[in-house]
Amino acid sequence: ARGGVAAACERPRRRARVERRRRRASVYGCAGTSDVASARAPAAAVEEKGQSLGVTAQVSPPETREEFEQRKENGDLRLALVGMSNCGKTFRSYQMVLNFGFGKLSIDQEIEVSLAKVLRDAGLEPGIQGLADWMGNPHEETFAEREAKYLELEARETKLCVAGFLPTINWVLDTTGSVVYLDKEITDEMRRNFLVVHLRADDDMLEELTQSYFDNPKPVVWGNSYAPKEGENSEAALRRCYPHLLAERRQKYSDLSHVEISARDSLSNDVDGRAFLDKIRDLLPQ
């Protein structure tokens, strides 16, 4: 089902990405998102120009269930999904686009665009698989340099996405698993402009997610969590260390989020898109 969703969204995703970049270029007065320095127009001028294009400036996240529903109806609800890879962030983001007309901001997709030539020159396929192959694993010689480059691009793209100036529709932000390693300035801005939802993977899911990492690799920032023992081969070390990485990040996601929903629910085919949004809403006070 997820593959079908991804395939169905491929062309709309490309169009949306082009449109989003065009909008940003218009709002910030620059050619695109690659030059962050040139995008730093005075805040008042940016806001005025943004409003003339039907672009909403900063919008604080809803604080009650009633406000959540009002925002959704008015087209100014902004959700940011955080959590480990393979917890359903991208799946649920696509679902919101297809079923409810949300706009989608995908940090990994923006990183893929920035690295498109690098991937092509390396003979790698475009997309998340090619990005994972390029980044590699922490025991490889090129990993530290590529991990740093990935984080640099992630910080740049996330900073632009969370700034708040977006066309007036509902939005979902599909973050990377390494969002918790970004500067506090960026994550604070995310909390100010988005309702941050943690798709929480508890201990009973760690083994399952570890296997998913091997079956369906994603680019992963390891930080200091990879610590092989003497004589341990790389696969054994990865399998032993990955659950520790998951557990360490879980608290960071909790600290970043406004609400938490079980990753079991976010991954379940029994929880449809409307029920998923209702579950998020119901975590807010009445």
Short mmCIF file of C-alpha atoms in Angstrom, two decimals:
data_model
loop_
_atom_site.label_atom_id
_atom_site.label_comp_id
_atom_site.label_asym_id
_atom_site.label_seq_id
_atom_site.Cartn_x
_atom_site.Cartn_y
_atom_site.Cartn_z
CA ALA A 1 0.00 0.00 0.00
CA ARG A 2 2.82 2.40 0.82
CA GLY A 3 4.48 1.77 -2.54
CA GLY A 4 1.18 2.55 -4.25
CA VAL A 5 0.84 5.79 -2.32
CA ALA A 6 4.39 6.81 -3.21
CA ALA A 7 3.88 5.99 -6.90
CA ALA A 8 0.60 7.84 -7.04
CA CYS A 9 2.23 10.93 -5.53
CA GLU A 10 5.41 11.00 -7.60
CA ARG A 11 4.24 13.43 -10.25
CA PRO A 12 2.19 15.64 -7.86
CA ARG A 13 5.20 15.69 -5.53
CA ARG A 14 7.45 17.03 -8.29
CA ARG A 15 4.90 19.69 -9.24
CA ALA A 16 4.40 20.65 -5.59
CA ARG A 17 8.15 20.89 -5.06
CA VAL A 18 8.56 23.19 -8.07
CA GLU A 19 5.63 25.31 -6.95
CA ARG A 20 6.96 25.51 -3.40
CA ARG A 21 10.34 26.68 -4.66
CA ARG A 22 8.67 29.23 -6.94
CA ARG A 23 6.64 30.53 -4.02
CA ARG A 24 9.71 30.77 -1.81
CA ALA A 25 11.60 32.59 -4.56
CA SER A 26 8.74 35.09 -4.87
CA VAL A 27 8.35 35.60 -1.13
CA TYR A 28 12.03 35.88 -0.25
CA GLY A 29 13.09 37.69 -3.39
CA CYS A 30 15.71 35.12 -4.40
CA ALA A 31 16.17 32.59 -7.17
CA GLY A 32 15.57 29.56 -4.97
CA THR A 33 16.37 27.98 -1.62
CA SER A 34 20.02 27.21 -2.22
CA ASP A 35 21.32 30.62 -1.16
CA VAL A 36 20.07 31.12 2.38
CA ALA A 37 21.95 34.36 2.90
CA SER A 38 20.19 36.05 -0.03
CA ALA A 39 16.83 34.93 1.36
CA ARG A 40 17.18 37.01 4.49
CA ALA A 41 15.08 40.05 3.57
CA PRO A 42 13.85 42.30 6.44
CA ALA A 43 11.06 40.49 8.29
CA ALA A 44 8.44 43.25 7.82
CA ALA A 45 9.06 43.40 4.06
CA VAL A 46 8.93 39.60 3.73
CA GLU A 47 5.66 39.44 5.67
CA GLU A 48 4.08 42.23 3.61
CA LYS A 49 5.10 40.60 0.33
CA GLY A 50 3.99 37.21 1.59
CA GLN A 51 0.53 38.48 2.50
CA SER A 52 0.11 40.00 -0.96
CA LEU A 53 0.64 36.50 -2.41
CA GLY A 54 -1.85 34.85 -0.09
CA VAL A 55 0.94 33.55 2.10
CA THR A 56 0.40 33.22 5.83
CA ALA A 57 3.12 34.34 8.22
CA GLN A 58 3.81 32.67 11.55
CA VAL A 59 0.86 30.76 12.99
CA SER A 60 1.07 29.35 16.51
CA PRO A 61 0.00 25.71 16.92
CA PRO A 62 -3.55 24.93 18.12
CA GLU A 63 -3.91 24.52 21.87
CA THR A 64 -7.35 22.91 22.10
CA ARG A 65 -9.39 20.33 20.18
CA GLU A 66 -11.82 22.99 19.04
CA GLU A 67 -9.01 25.18 17.75
CA PHE A 68 -7.50 22.18 15.93
CA GLU A 69 -10.77 21.64 14.03
CA GLN A 70 -11.16 25.34 13.29
CA ARG A 71 -7.64 25.55 11.93
CA LYS A 72 -8.20 22.49 9.77
CA GLU A 73 -11.39 23.97 8.33
CA ASN A 74 -9.80 27.39 7.78
CA GLY A 75 -6.70 25.98 6.07
CA ASP A 76 -4.10 27.16 8.57
CA LEU A 77 -3.30 23.93 10.42
CA ARG A 78 0.38 23.03 10.40
CA LEU A 79 1.61 19.67 11.63
CA ALA A 80 5.22 18.49 11.94
CA LEU A 81 5.77 14.74 12.25
CA VAL A 82 8.89 13.64 14.13
CA GLY A 83 10.25 10.22 15.02
CA MET A 84 12.62 7.51 13.84
CA SER A 85 12.77 6.18 10.29
CA ASN A 86 10.09 3.62 9.40
CA CYS A 87 7.61 4.94 11.98
CA GLY A 88 5.15 6.23 9.37
CA LYS A 89 6.03 9.92 8.96
CA THR A 90 6.16 9.84 5.16
CA PHE A 91 3.24 7.42 4.84
CA ARG A 92 0.97 9.65 6.92
CA SER A 93 2.19 12.80 5.16
CA TYR A 94 1.23 11.36 1.76
CA GLN A 95 -2.10 10.33 3.18
CA MET A 96 -2.83 13.89 4.30
CA VAL A 97 -1.95 15.17 0.82
CA LEU A 98 -4.08 12.62 -1.03
CA ASN A 99 -7.09 12.48 1.28
CA PHE A 100 -7.30 15.96 2.77
CA GLY A 101 -5.48 18.32 0.41
CA PHE A 102 -2.60 19.21 2.74
CA GLY A 103 0.55 20.71 1.35
CA LYS A 104 3.61 18.58 2.12
CA LEU A 105 7.10 19.72 3.09
CA SER A 106 9.64 16.89 2.97
CA ILE A 107 13.13 17.59 4.25
CA ASP A 108 14.59 14.40 2.77
CA GLN A 109 13.17 15.27 -0.64
CA GLU A 110 14.73 18.73 -0.46
CA ILE A 111 18.08 17.18 0.49
CA GLU A 112 17.73 14.79 -2.45
CA VAL A 113 17.20 17.77 -4.78
CA SER A 114 20.30 19.49 -3.39
CA LEU A 115 22.39 16.33 -3.86
CA ALA A 116 20.89 15.27 -7.20
CA LYS A 117 24.08 15.89 -9.20
CA VAL A 118 26.24 14.23 -6.53
CA LEU A 119 24.03 11.13 -6.61
CA ARG A 120 23.97 11.08 -10.40
CA ASP A 121 27.75 11.44 -10.66
CA ALA A 122 28.13 8.55 -8.18
CA GLY A 123 25.89 6.35 -10.36
CA LEU A 124 23.17 6.23 -7.70
CA GLU A 125 19.43 6.31 -8.29
CA PRO A 126 17.54 9.45 -7.23
CA GLY A 127 15.34 9.09 -4.17
CA ILE A 128 15.70 8.02 -0.58
CA GLN A 129 17.44 4.74 -1.46
CA GLY A 130 20.12 6.54 -3.44
CA LEU A 131 20.54 9.04 -0.62
CA ALA A 132 20.97 6.18 1.88
CA ASP A 133 23.52 4.48 -0.37
CA TRP A 134 25.47 7.72 -0.75
CA MET A 135 25.54 8.40 2.99
CA GLY A 136 26.50 4.84 3.88
CA ASN A 137 27.13 3.45 7.36
CA PRO A 138 29.26 4.74 10.23
CA HIS A 139 32.05 2.20 9.77
CA GLU A 140 32.78 3.49 6.24
CA GLU A 141 35.57 6.01 5.62
CA THR A 142 33.36 8.57 3.85
CA PHE A 143 30.56 8.48 6.43
CA ALA A 144 31.66 11.29 8.79
CA GLU A 145 32.08 13.79 5.97
CA ARG A 146 28.77 12.85 4.34
CA GLU A 147 26.93 12.82 7.66
CA ALA A 148 28.13 16.40 8.25
CA LYS A 149 27.02 17.44 4.74
CA TYR A 150 23.61 15.84 5.25
CA LEU A 151 23.14 17.71 8.56
CA GLU A 152 24.21 20.97 6.94
CA LEU A 153 21.59 20.57 4.21
CA GLU A 154 18.98 19.39 6.70
CA ALA A 155 19.52 22.48 8.83
CA ARG A 156 19.25 24.78 5.81
CA GLU A 157 16.07 23.21 4.43
CA THR A 158 14.37 22.83 7.81
CA LYS A 159 15.11 26.44 8.69
CA LEU A 160 13.41 27.58 5.49
CA CYS A 161 10.42 25.28 5.95
CA VAL A 162 9.68 26.24 9.56
CA ALA A 163 10.06 29.99 9.05
CA GLY A 164 6.28 30.23 8.73
CA PHE A 165 5.73 31.94 5.36
CA LEU A 166 3.58 29.42 3.48
CA PRO A 167 0.58 29.52 1.14
CA THR A 168 -2.65 29.51 3.11
CA ILE A 169 -3.55 25.83 3.15
CA ASN A 170 -3.03 23.08 5.71
CA TRP A 171 0.55 21.80 5.82
CA VAL A 172 2.36 18.73 7.05
CA LEU A 173 6.12 18.75 7.59
CA ASP A 174 7.83 15.38 7.12
CA THR A 175 11.02 15.79 9.13
CA THR A 176 14.07 13.56 9.10
CA GLY A 177 14.93 11.29 12.00
CA SER A 178 17.91 13.54 12.78
CA VAL A 179 15.82 16.69 13.35
CA VAL A 180 16.75 16.43 17.05
CA TYR A 181 20.40 17.20 16.18
CA LEU A 182 19.58 20.61 14.69
CA ASP A 183 20.29 23.88 16.47
CA LYS A 184 17.76 24.80 19.13
CA GLU A 185 16.96 27.99 17.23
CA ILE A 186 15.55 25.90 14.38
CA THR A 187 13.59 23.43 16.50
CA ASP A 188 12.17 26.26 18.64
CA GLU A 189 10.93 27.93 15.46
CA MET A 190 9.31 24.64 14.45
CA ARG A 191 7.48 24.48 17.77
CA ARG A 192 6.29 28.07 17.37
CA ASN A 193 4.80 27.49 13.91
CA PHE A 194 3.79 23.80 13.86
CA LEU A 195 2.02 21.35 16.12
CA VAL A 196 4.85 18.86 16.59
CA VAL A 197 3.64 15.25 16.71
CA HIS A 198 6.00 12.50 17.88
CA LEU A 199 5.30 9.07 16.39
CA ARG A 200 6.60 7.24 19.42
CA ALA A 201 8.25 3.83 19.09
CA ASP A 202 8.30 2.09 22.47
CA ASP A 203 10.64 -0.70 23.56
CA ASP A 204 8.48 -3.43 22.06
CA MET A 205 9.16 -1.97 18.59
CA LEU A 206 12.96 -1.61 18.79
CA GLU A 207 13.77 -5.04 17.36
CA GLU A 208 11.23 -4.56 14.55
CA LEU A 209 12.64 -1.12 13.65
CA THR A 210 16.18 -2.44 13.73
CA GLN A 211 15.25 -5.10 11.18
CA SER A 212 13.49 -2.43 9.08
CA TYR A 213 16.73 -0.46 9.02
CA PHE A 214 18.45 -3.42 7.36
CA ASP A 215 15.52 -4.32 5.08
CA ASN A 216 14.67 -0.77 4.03
CA PRO A 217 17.75 1.44 4.58
CA LYS A 218 17.33 5.17 5.13
CA PRO A 219 20.00 7.83 5.61
CA VAL A 220 20.72 7.82 9.35
CA VAL A 221 22.78 10.28 11.40
CA TRP A 222 24.48 8.23 14.11
CA GLY A 223 26.18 10.89 16.17
CA ASN A 224 28.12 9.09 18.91
CA SER A 225 25.83 6.06 19.05
CA TYR A 226 27.99 3.74 16.94
CA ALA A 227 30.55 2.10 19.23
CA PRO A 228 31.85 -1.23 17.88
CA LYS A 229 33.48 -3.65 20.25
CA GLU A 230 36.90 -5.09 19.58
CA GLY A 231 36.67 -7.93 17.07
CA GLU A 232 33.00 -7.20 16.27
CA ASN A 233 32.11 -7.09 12.58
CA SER A 234 30.28 -4.07 11.20
CA GLU A 235 26.85 -5.70 10.79
CA ALA A 236 26.89 -7.08 14.32
CA ALA A 237 27.92 -3.67 15.65
CA LEU A 238 25.14 -1.93 13.71
CA ARG A 239 22.53 -4.40 14.97
CA ARG A 240 23.69 -3.98 18.56
CA CYS A 241 23.99 -0.18 18.47
CA TYR A 242 20.87 0.72 16.48
CA PRO A 243 18.37 0.00 19.31
CA HIS A 244 20.48 2.22 21.59
CA LEU A 245 20.28 4.99 19.00
CA LEU A 246 16.49 4.59 18.90
CA ALA A 247 16.16 4.71 22.68
CA GLU A 248 18.45 7.74 22.96
CA ARG A 249 16.54 9.68 20.32
CA ARG A 250 13.13 8.81 21.74
CA GLN A 251 13.56 11.16 24.69
CA LYS A 252 14.78 13.92 22.40
CA TYR A 253 11.68 13.55 20.21
CA SER A 254 9.49 13.64 23.31
CA ASP A 255 11.13 16.85 24.47
CA LEU A 256 10.63 18.43 21.03
CA SER A 257 6.99 17.44 20.53
CA HIS A 258 3.70 18.93 21.71
CA VAL A 259 1.88 15.57 21.57
CA GLU A 260 2.82 11.91 21.12
CA ILE A 261 1.00 9.15 19.29
CA SER A 262 2.02 5.50 19.20
CA ALA A 263 3.97 4.47 16.12
CA ARG A 264 1.81 1.33 16.20
CA ASP A 265 -1.13 3.58 15.32
CA SER A 266 0.78 5.55 12.69
CA LEU A 267 1.80 2.30 10.96
CA SER A 268 -1.54 0.52 11.32
CA ASN A 269 -3.73 0.01 8.26
CA ASP A 270 -6.66 -0.13 10.66
CA VAL A 271 -6.19 3.56 11.47
CA ASP A 272 -7.29 5.52 8.41
CA GLY A 273 -6.29 9.11 7.70
CA ARG A 274 -9.29 10.70 9.40
CA ALA A 275 -8.85 8.54 12.48
CA PHE A 276 -5.15 9.45 12.58
CA LEU A 277 -5.95 13.18 12.56
CA ASP A 278 -8.67 12.60 15.17
CA LYS A 279 -6.15 10.85 17.42
CA ILE A 280 -3.83 13.85 17.19
CA ARG A 281 -6.70 16.23 17.92
CA ASP A 282 -7.86 14.20 20.90
CA LEU A 283 -4.44 14.52 22.54
CA LEU A 284 -5.10 18.24 22.96
CA PRO A 285 -7.10 19.55 25.93
CA GLN A 286 -10.77 20.30 25.43
#
